[in-house]
XYZ file of C-alpha atoms in Angstrom:
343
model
C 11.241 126.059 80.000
C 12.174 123.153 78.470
C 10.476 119.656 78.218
C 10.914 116.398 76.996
C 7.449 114.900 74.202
C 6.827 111.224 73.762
C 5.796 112.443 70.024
C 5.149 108.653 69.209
C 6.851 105.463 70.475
C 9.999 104.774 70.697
C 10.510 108.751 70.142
C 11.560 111.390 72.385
C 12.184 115.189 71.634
C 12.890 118.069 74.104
C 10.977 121.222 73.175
C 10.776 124.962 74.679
C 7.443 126.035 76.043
C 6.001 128.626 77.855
C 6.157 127.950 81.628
C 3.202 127.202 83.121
C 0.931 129.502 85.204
C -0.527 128.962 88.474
C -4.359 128.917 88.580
C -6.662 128.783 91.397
C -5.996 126.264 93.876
C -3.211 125.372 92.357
C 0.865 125.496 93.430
C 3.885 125.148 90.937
C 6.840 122.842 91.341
C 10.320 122.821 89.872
C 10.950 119.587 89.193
C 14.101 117.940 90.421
C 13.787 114.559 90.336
C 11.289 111.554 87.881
C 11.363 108.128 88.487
C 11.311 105.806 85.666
C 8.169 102.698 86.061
C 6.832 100.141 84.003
C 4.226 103.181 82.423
C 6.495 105.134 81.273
C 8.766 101.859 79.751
C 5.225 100.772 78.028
C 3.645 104.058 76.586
C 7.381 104.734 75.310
C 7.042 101.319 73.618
C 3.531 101.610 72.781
C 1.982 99.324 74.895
C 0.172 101.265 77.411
C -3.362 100.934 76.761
C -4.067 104.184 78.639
C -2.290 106.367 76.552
C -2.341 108.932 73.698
C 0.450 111.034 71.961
C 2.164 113.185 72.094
C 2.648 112.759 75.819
C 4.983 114.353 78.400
C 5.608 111.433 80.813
C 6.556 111.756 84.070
C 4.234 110.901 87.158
C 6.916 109.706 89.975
C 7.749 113.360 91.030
C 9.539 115.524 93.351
C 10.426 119.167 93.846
C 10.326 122.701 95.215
C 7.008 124.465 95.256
C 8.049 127.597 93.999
C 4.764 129.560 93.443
C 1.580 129.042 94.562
C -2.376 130.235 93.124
C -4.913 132.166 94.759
C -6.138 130.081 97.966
C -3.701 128.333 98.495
C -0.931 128.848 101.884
C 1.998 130.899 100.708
C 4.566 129.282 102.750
C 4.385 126.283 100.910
C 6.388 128.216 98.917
C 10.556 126.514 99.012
C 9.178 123.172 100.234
C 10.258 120.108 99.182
C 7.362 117.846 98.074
C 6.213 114.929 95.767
C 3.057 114.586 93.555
C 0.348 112.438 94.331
C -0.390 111.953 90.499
C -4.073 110.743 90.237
C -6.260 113.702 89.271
C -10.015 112.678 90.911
C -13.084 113.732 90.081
C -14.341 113.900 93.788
C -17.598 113.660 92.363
C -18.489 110.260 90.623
C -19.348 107.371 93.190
C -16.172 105.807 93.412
C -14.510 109.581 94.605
C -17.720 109.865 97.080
C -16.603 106.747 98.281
C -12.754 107.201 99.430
C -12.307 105.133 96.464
C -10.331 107.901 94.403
C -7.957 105.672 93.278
C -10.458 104.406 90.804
C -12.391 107.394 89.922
C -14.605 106.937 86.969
C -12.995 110.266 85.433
C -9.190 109.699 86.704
C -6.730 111.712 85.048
C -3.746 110.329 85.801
C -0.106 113.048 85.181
C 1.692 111.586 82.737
C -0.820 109.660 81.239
C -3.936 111.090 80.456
C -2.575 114.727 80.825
C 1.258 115.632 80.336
C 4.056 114.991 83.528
C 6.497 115.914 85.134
C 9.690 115.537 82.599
C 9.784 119.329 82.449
C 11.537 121.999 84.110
C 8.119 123.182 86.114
C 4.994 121.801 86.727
C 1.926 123.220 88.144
C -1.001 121.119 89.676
C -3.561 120.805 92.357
C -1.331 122.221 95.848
C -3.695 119.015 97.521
C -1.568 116.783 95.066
C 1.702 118.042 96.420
C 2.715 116.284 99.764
C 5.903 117.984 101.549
C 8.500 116.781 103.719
C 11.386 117.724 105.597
C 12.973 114.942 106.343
C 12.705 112.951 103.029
C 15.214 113.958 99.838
C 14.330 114.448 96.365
C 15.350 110.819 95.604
C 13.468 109.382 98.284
C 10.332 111.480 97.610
C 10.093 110.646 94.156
C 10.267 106.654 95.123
C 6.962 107.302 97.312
C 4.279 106.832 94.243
C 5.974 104.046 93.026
C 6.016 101.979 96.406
C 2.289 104.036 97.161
C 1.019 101.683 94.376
C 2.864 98.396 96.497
C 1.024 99.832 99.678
C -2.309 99.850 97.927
C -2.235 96.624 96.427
C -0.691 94.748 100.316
C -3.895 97.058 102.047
C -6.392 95.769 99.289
C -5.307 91.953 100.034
C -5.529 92.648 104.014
C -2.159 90.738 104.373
C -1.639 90.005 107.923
C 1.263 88.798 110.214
C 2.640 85.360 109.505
C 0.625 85.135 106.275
C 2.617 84.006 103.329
C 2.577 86.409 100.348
C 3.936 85.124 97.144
C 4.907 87.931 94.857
C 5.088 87.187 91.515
C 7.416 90.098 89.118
C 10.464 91.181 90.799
C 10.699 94.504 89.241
C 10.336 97.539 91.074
C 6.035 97.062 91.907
C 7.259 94.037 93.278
C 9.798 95.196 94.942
C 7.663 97.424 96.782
C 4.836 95.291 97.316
C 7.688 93.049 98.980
C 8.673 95.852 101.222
C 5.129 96.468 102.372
C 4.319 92.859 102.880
C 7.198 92.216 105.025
C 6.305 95.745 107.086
C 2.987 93.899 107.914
C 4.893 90.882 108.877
C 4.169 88.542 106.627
C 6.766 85.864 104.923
C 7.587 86.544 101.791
C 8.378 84.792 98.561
C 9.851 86.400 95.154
C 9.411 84.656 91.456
C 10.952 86.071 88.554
C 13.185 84.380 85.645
C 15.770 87.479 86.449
C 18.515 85.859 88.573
C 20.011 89.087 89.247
C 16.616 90.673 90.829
C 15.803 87.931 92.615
C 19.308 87.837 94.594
C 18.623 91.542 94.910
C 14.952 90.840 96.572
C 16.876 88.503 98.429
C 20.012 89.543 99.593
C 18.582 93.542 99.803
C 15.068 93.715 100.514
C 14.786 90.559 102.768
C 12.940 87.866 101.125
C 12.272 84.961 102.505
C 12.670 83.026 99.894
C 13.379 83.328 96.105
C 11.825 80.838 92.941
C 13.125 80.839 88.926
C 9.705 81.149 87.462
C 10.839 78.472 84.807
C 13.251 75.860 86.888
C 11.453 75.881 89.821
C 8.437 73.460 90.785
C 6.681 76.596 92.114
C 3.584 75.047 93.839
C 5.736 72.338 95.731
C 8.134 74.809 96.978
C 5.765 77.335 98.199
C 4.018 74.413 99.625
C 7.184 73.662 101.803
C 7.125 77.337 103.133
C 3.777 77.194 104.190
C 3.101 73.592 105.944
C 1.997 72.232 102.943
C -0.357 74.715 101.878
C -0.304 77.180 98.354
C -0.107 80.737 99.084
C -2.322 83.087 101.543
C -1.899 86.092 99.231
C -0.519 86.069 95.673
C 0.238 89.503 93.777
C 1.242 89.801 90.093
C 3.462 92.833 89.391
C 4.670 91.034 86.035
C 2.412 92.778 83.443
C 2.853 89.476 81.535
C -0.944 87.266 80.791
C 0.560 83.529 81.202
C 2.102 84.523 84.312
C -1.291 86.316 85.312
C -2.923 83.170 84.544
C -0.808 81.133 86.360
C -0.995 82.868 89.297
C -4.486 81.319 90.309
C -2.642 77.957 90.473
C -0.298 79.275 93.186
C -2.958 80.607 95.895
C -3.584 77.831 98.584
C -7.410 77.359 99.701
C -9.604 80.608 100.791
C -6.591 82.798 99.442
C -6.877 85.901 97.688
C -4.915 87.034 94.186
C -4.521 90.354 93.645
C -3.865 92.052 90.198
C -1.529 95.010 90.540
C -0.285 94.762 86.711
C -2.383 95.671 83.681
C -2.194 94.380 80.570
C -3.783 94.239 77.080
C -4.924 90.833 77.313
C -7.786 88.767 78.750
C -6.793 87.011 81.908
C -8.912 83.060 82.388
C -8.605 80.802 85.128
C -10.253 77.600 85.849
C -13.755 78.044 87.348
C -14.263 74.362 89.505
C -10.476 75.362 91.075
C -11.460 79.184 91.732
C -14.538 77.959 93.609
C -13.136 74.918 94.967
C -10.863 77.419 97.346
C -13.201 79.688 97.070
C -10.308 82.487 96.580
C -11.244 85.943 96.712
C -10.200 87.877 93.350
C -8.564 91.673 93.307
C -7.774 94.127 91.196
C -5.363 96.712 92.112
C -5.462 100.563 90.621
C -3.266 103.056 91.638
C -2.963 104.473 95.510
C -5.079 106.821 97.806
C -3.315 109.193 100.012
C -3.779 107.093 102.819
C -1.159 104.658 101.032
C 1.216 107.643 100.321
C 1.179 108.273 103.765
C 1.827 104.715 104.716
C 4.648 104.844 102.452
C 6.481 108.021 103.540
C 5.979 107.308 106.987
C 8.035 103.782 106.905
C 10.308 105.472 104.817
C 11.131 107.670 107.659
C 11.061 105.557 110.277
C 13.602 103.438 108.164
C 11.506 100.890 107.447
C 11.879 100.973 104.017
C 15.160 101.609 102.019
C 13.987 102.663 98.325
C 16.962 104.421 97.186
C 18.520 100.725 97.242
C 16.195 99.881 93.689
C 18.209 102.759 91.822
C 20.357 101.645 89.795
C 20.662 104.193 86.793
C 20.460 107.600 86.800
C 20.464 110.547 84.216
C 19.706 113.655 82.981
C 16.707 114.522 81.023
C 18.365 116.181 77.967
C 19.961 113.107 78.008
C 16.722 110.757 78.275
C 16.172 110.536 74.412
C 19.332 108.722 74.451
C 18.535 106.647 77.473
C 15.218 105.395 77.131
C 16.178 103.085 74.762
C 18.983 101.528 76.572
C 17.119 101.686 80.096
C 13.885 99.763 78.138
C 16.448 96.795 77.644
C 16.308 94.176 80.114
C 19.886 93.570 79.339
C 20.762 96.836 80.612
C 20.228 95.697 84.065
C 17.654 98.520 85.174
C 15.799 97.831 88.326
C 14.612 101.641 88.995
C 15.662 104.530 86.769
C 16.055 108.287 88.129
C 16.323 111.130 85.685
C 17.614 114.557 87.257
C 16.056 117.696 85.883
C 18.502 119.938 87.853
C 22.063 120.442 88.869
C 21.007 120.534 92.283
C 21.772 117.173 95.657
C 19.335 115.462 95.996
């Protein structure tokens, strides 16, 4: 089969390899279609702290099961499905828990072991989620709003709260979505005009701020009767902005961290205590999130398709990497197709 290797940054090369086998408890998919997310832009560029090369990427997946291991159901066999990518333990405390999305041993597809930018992949059959009502497109959106779901459930954002989000790529874009399916108001900043019409004009924002012309503090305060934020979430991978983020959450608000970045992040201690905000960090998705997600995608609640904007295939990806890693290119989400086949 063929595959596509990170070999190093800012290098891609597809290679033939033996298709994999199926082992116990495990089902294979054919791949159809991989999302492009901020992990795969920063390991290609080398600034992904969680990764090592050479690397398949590839972790926002969908498919057809096509064979399946010993113990596992053989009818799963010419379902459509996505991948729940986060490989857990189930034995280390945070697994014993429910908190798999932070297991102490995580081995995250297309990280820490090689993805899904392949012709076939074969992994755990209780990683693969099917559907028949979702399409390839829509089910390999789910992980990347999953991580949006996890992040709005972490911060208990409730109805009427106001939830500044602060990155308007496609994390934020999905944490949007969720926010607003819980009912809260919602407020975008970004220095992208372009995404921040989109998060207005397509994903129903409330309200939209230019993280560098606006007076962000007095005009959230004028959303919210003179108060900062109830919820703040950083999706901008970026350490001032991370930083600044404490100054935007009002009094007994909580900031979650849904971006990760090489950096250390400070605030101001008598200001964090003063409003006594609650601090969060932010790690990947359970399936409970998943579900969340592909639920309010079916009931229409959610339109992800809407962040594609670029699409290609994946003998072509060498070539498009480079130009889809440019913010001038316009990307919001990238889809590569690994198959001839509709959606």
């Amino acid at each position: 089969m063929k595959t596509l290797v990170c070999t190093h940054p800012h290098h891609m090369e597809l290679r033939d390899v033996p298709t994999p086998s199926c082992a116990v408890g495990e089902a294979m998919i054919r791949i159809r279609r991989v999302g492009i997310c901020g992990t795969d832009i920063h390991a290609y560029g080398g600034n992904q702290p969680y990764f090592d090369y050479p690397r398949v990427l590839g972790h926002e997946l969908s498919g057809d099961i096509v064979a399946v291991g010993d113990g596992i159901d053989p009818e799963l066999i010419g379902q459509r499905a996505y991948v729940i990518p986060y490989l857990h333990c189930g034995e280390c405390r945070a697994c014993r828990h429910g908190k798999t999305n932070c297991c102490q041993n995580m081995q995250v597809i297309g990280v820490h072991r090689d993805g899904g930018m392949a012709d076939y992949l074969s992994v755990p059959a209780e990683h693969l989620v099917t559907s028949r009502k979702l399409d390839s497109e829509q089910l390999a959106l789910v992980e990347c709003l999953a991580i949006g779901a996890h992040a709005v459930r972490r911060s208990a954002t409730s109805t009427d709260e106001l939830a500044v989000i602060v990155g308007a790529g496609p994390i934020g874009m999905g944490i949007l979505q969720i926010a607003r399916a819980r009912g809260a108001r919602t407020l975008v900043v970004d220095t992208n005009r372009d995404r921040l019409a989109f998060c207005r004009d397509m994903l129903g924002a409330d309200g939209i701020l230019h993280a560098l012309e606006d007076d962000l503090e007095a005009r959230i305060a004028h959303h919210n009767d003179g108060a900062l934020a109830d919820v703040v979430f950083d999706a901008t991978g970026n350490p001032a902005a991370m930083n600044r983020g404490f100054t935007l959450a009002g009094h007994g608000a909580r900031y979650v961290l849904v971006s990760v970045v090489k950096a250390d992040i400070t605030f101001n201690d008598p200001d964090f205590h003063k409003k006594e905000l609650t601090l969060l960090g932010s790690r990947n998705a359970t399936r409970e999130d998943f579900e969340t997600v592909t639920r309010l995608i079916e009931s229409g609640e959610l339109q992800p398709t809407a962040m594609i904007t670029h699409r290609g295939p994946l003998e072509k990806l060498p070539t498009l990497m480079p130009q889809w890693c440019n913010p001038a290119t316009g990307v919001i989400k990238a889809m590569v197709t690994c198959d001839t086949q509709p959606a």
